[in-house]
Coordinates of C-alpha atoms and ligand atoms in Angstrom, one line a residue:
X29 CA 52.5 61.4 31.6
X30 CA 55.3 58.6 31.6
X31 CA 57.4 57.4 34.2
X32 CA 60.6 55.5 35.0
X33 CA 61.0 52.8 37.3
X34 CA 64.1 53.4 40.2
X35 CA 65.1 50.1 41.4
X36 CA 64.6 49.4 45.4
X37 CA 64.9 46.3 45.8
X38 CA 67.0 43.8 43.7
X39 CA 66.5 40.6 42.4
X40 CA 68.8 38.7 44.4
X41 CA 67.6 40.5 47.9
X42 CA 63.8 39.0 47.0
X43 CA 64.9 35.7 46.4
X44 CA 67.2 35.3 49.8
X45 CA 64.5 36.8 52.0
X46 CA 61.6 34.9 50.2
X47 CA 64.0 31.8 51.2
X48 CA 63.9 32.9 54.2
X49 CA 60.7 33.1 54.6
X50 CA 59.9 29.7 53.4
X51 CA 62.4 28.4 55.6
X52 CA 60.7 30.2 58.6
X53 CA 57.5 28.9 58.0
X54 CA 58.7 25.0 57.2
X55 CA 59.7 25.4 60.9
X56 CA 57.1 27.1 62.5
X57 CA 54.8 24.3 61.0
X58 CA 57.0 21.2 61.0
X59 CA 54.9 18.3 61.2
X60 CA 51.8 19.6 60.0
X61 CA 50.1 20.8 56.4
X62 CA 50.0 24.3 55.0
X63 CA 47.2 25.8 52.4
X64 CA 48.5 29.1 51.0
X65 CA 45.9 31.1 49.7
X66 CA 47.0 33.4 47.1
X67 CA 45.5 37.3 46.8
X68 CA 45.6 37.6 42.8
X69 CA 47.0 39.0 41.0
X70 CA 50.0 40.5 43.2
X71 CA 50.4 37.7 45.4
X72 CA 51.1 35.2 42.6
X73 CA 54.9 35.5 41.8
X74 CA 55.4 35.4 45.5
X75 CA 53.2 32.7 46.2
X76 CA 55.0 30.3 43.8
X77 CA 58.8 31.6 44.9
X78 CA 57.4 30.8 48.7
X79 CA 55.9 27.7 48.0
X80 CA 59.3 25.9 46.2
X81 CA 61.0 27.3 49.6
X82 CA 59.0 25.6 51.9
X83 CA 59.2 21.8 52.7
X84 CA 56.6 20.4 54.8
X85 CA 53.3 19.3 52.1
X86 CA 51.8 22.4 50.5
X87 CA 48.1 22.7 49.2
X88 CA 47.3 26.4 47.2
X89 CA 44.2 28.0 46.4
X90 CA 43.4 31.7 44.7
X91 CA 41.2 34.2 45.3
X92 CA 41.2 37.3 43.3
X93 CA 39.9 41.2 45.9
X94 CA 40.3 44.4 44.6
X95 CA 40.4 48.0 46.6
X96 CA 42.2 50.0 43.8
X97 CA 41.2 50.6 40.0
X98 CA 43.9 51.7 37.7
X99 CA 45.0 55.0 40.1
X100 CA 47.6 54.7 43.2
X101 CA 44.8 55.5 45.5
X102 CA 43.0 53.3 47.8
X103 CA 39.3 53.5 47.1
X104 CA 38.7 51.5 50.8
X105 CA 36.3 49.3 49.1
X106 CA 37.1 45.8 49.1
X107 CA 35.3 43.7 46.5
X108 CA 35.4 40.1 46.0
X109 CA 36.2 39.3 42.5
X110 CA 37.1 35.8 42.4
X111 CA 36.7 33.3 45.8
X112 CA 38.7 30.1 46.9
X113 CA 37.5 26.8 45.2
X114 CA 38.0 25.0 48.1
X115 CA 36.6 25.1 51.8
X116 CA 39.0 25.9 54.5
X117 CA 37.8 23.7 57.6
X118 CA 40.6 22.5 59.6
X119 CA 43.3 23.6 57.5
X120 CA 46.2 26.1 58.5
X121 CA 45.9 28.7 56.2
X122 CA 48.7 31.1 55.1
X123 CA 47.2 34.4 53.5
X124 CA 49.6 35.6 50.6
X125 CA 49.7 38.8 49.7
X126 CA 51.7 41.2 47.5
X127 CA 52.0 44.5 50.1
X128 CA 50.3 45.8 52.8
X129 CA 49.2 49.3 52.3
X130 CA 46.5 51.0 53.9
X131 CA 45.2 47.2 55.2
X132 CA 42.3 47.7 54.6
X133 CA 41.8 44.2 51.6
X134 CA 44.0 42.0 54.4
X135 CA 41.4 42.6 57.8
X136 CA 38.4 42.1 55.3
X137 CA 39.9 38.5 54.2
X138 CA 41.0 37.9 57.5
X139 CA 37.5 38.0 58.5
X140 CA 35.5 36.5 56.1
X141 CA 38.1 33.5 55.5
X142 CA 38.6 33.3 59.5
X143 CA 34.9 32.4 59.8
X144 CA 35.0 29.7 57.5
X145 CA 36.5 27.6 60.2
X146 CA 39.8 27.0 59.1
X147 CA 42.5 25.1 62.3
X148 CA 44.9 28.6 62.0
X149 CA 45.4 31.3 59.8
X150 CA 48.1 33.6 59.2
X151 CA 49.7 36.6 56.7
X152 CA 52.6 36.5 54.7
X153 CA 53.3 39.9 53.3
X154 CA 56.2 40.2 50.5
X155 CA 56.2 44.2 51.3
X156 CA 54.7 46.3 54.3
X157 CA 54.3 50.0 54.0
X158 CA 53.1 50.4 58.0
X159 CA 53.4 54.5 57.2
X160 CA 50.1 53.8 55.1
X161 CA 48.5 51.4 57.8
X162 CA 44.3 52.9 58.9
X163 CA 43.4 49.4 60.1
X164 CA 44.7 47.4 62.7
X165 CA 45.8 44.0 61.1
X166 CA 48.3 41.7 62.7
X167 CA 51.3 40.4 60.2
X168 CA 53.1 37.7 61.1
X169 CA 55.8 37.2 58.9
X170 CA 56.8 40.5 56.2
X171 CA 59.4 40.0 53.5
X172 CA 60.6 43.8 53.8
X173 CA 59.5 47.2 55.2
X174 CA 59.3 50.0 52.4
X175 CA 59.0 53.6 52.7
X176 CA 55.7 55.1 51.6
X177 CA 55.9 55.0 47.7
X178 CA 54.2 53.1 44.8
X179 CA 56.1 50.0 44.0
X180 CA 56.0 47.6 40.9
X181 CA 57.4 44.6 40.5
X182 CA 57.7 40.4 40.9
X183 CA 53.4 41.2 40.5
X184 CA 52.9 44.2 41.4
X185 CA 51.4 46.6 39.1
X186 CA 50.9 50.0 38.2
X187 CA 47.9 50.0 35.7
X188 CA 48.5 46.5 34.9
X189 CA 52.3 46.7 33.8
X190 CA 55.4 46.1 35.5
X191 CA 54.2 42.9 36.9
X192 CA 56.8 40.5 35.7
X193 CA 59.7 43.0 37.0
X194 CA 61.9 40.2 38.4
X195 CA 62.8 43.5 41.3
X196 CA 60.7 45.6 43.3
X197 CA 61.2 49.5 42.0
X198 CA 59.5 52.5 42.7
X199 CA 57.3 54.2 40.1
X200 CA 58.5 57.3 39.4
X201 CA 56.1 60.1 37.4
X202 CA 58.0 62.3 35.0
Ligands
IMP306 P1 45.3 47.8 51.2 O1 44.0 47.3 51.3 O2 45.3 49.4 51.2 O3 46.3 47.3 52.2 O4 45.8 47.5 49.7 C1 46.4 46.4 49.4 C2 46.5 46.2 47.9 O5 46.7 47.5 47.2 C3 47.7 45.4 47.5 O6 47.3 44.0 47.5 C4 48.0 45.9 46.1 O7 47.3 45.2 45.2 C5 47.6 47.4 46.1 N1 48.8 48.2 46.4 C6 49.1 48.9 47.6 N2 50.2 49.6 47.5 C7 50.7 49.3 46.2 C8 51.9 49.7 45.6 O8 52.8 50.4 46.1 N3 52.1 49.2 44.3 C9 51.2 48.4 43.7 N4 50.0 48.0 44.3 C10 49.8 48.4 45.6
MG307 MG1 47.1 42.7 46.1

């Protein structure tokens, strides 16, 4: 099987919403910190476009779930692959994540990271699919609402490629 990749979103509509974004949250939090936590390996483009956006003081940390192997099927198991370095007491956290599918990875982080004390925490979404959505999990800010496809692109993957995609396109099976 091979397939072609149909562009959705270009490159220039990411980078003025992501800047939007940053702008968003450099207001919502003026006069305090931020800690962005990054969801590997999808998060990580966005992370570092959302970070040079923002302009109150930044701190990042990574932490690497998985609930898909190498299909476009959810498996609904969340697995911790790699956790955050640092602890998360009294800081406002930002969860950043690639898309929010099925949110099933984003309510099991917001737990477990939620009880580790931290002074706030939030999600930062580059793409929602709420079609997709089987748990309740409360976004608060979403670069763009997609239709219920299978994306790739600025690091998202299908099967590990397409990651560096500098656009968001939809996977399409020949
Ligand atoms: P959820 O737990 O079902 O919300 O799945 C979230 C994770 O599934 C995301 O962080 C992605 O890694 C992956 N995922 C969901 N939809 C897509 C897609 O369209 N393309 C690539 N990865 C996806
Ligand atoms: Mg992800």
């Amino acid at each position: 099987m091979s397939e072609t990749i149909r562009v959705l979103l270009t490159e220039e509509q990411v980078d003025s919403r992501i800047k939007e974004i940053g702008e968003q949250i450099s207001k919502d939090y003026a006069g305090k910190e931020i800690h962005l936590v990054c969801v590997l390996k999808g998060g990580s483009f966005f992370m570092c476009e959302l970070a040079k956006r923002i302009t109150i003081p930044v701190s990042f940390d990574f932490m690497s779930a998985s609930s898909y192997g190498s299909s476009t099927k959810s498996s609904g198991i969340v697995k911790i692959v790699k956790d955050l370095d640092e602890p998360l007491k009294d800081k406002n956290v930002i969860i950043v994540e690639d898309i929010v599918d099925s949110g099933r990875t984003l309510s099991y982080l917001v737990k477990m990271l939620g009880d580790r004390d931290p002074a706030s925490i939030k999600i930062c979404t580059l793409l929602d699919k709420p079609d997709r959505r089987v748990t309740d999990v409360k976004v608060d800010y979403t670069g763009f609402e997609i239709p219920d496809e299978f994306v790739v692109g600025y690091g998202l993957d299908y099967d590990q490629k397409y990651r560096n995609l500098p656009y968001i396109g939809v996977v399409e099976f020949n």
